[in-house]
C-alpha positions as MATLAB code, in Angstrom:
seq = 'MVESPNRTGQGRAASGLRFAIELIAWITTPWALAGHSALLAVLSVVVLIGLPTVFATPGDKQQILVPVPGWVTIALVVLQVVAAVISTWVLLPTWIAVLVQVLAVLTVIAELPRWRWLWRAGGGPIR';
ca = [
      84.988  118.364   45.371;
      83.974  116.569   41.804;
      84.795  112.830   41.493;
      87.521  111.604   39.544;
      86.627  110.108   36.183;
      87.966  106.831   37.914;
      84.923  106.710   39.692;
      82.346  107.435   36.932;
      81.488  105.371   33.822;
      83.893  107.155   31.754;
      86.664  105.873   33.735;
      85.747  101.943   33.025;
      88.182  101.294   29.935;
      91.187  103.150   31.693;
      90.550  101.342   34.998;
      90.568   97.845   33.029;
      93.551   98.992   31.046;
      95.047  100.035   34.293;
      94.495   97.008   36.188;
      95.984   95.104   33.263;
      99.257   96.694   33.360;
      99.071   96.670   37.152;
      98.971   93.034   36.998;
     101.813   92.655   34.430;
     104.170   95.001   36.588;
     103.114   92.433   39.591;
     103.946   89.647   38.224;
     106.936   90.431   36.194;
     109.067   92.858   38.096;
     109.590   90.420   41.034;
     110.376   87.666   38.808;
     112.828   90.100   36.951;
     114.569   91.015   39.975;
     114.651   87.571   41.896;
     117.827   86.435   39.820;
     119.566   89.530   41.341;
     118.145   89.484   44.882;
     115.413   88.202   46.525;
     115.029   90.982   48.881;
     114.731   93.570   45.793;
     112.132   90.896   44.509;
     110.095   91.250   47.703;
     110.492   95.095   48.037;
     109.184   95.422   44.294;
     105.826   93.787   45.447;
     105.691   95.870   48.601;
     106.300   99.151   46.498;
     103.851   98.139   43.449;
     101.160   96.920   45.378;
     101.368   98.267   48.964;
     102.154  102.142   48.128;
      98.851  102.496   45.635;
      96.904  100.646   48.287;
      97.684  102.739   51.004;
      97.933  106.045   49.442;
      95.336  107.869   47.332;
      94.166  111.087   46.359;
      90.504  111.791   47.621;
      87.787  111.805   45.300;
      89.529  109.277   43.269;
      89.009  106.054   45.265;
      86.084  105.149   47.431;
      88.192  104.334   50.384;
      91.438  106.298   51.366;
      93.917  105.193   54.163;
      96.435  107.893   53.458;
      95.452  111.050   51.198;
      98.114  112.296   49.019;
      98.041  115.045   46.284;
      97.111  113.855   42.576;
     100.636  113.761   41.125;
     101.768  111.385   44.042;
      98.862  108.939   42.266;
      99.676  109.506   38.876;
     103.651  108.953   40.021;
     102.791  105.657   41.332;
     100.582  104.744   38.069;
     103.742  105.875   36.093;
     105.920  103.635   38.062;
     103.576  100.311   37.655;
     103.607  101.402   34.017;
     107.455  101.743   33.521;
     107.951   98.594   35.777;
     105.799   96.433   33.363;
     107.400   97.723   30.295;
     110.871   97.251   31.671;
     110.258   93.822   33.255;
     108.491   92.241   30.048;
     111.212   93.273   27.960;
     114.137   91.968   30.691;
     112.025   88.630   30.712;
     110.012   87.813   27.945;
     110.210   87.354   24.081;
     110.232   90.641   22.143;
     106.628   89.859   20.907;
     105.265   90.007   24.281;
     107.542   93.057   25.339;
     105.935   94.801   22.305;
     102.531   93.998   22.968;
     103.132   95.147   26.805;
     104.380   98.334   25.506;
     101.256   98.790   23.116;
      99.251   98.369   26.124;
     101.415  100.485   28.206;
     100.731  103.462   25.559;
      97.073  102.805   25.281;
      97.065  102.862   29.523;
      98.347  106.199   29.518;
      96.412  107.494   26.735;
      93.136  106.309   28.524;
      94.192  107.551   31.705;
      94.699  111.029   30.732;
      91.299  112.408   31.736;
      92.073  111.141   35.178;
      95.363  112.610   35.135;
      94.070  115.813   34.562;
      91.586  115.680   37.154;
      94.405  114.384   39.502;
      97.036  117.147   38.739;
      93.839  119.797   39.601;
      93.311  117.832   42.605;
      96.914  118.756   43.660;
      99.472  119.635   41.090;
      99.773  121.613   38.111;
      97.971  121.946   34.463;
      98.305  118.814   32.184;
      97.033  119.727   28.656;
];
């Protein structure tokens, strides 16, 4: 199986952008949920950090605990992006939320080659 762009030099920029958006989601989502429910805040950490740590598509990461089709990995990244955007709009000043939204768009654009590879590794065509 050919390696994912995630494991080549081509994926460096996408990995950096993805990590930035993940970090924002990890920080802002529990914070945004804490006012409603401590349990939801803790659950968000488990979902946003735990699921991508446990589940991965073969060929996309060096070590995989539980192999999943590519579409699952794509869904986990989309979840991180959506969580980061929504949480910043809920919590932070508008100008920061706009910057995070721009970062989210850039992340999705940079992720497209990886997502195409992931889709072929267990999904359908992304053009």
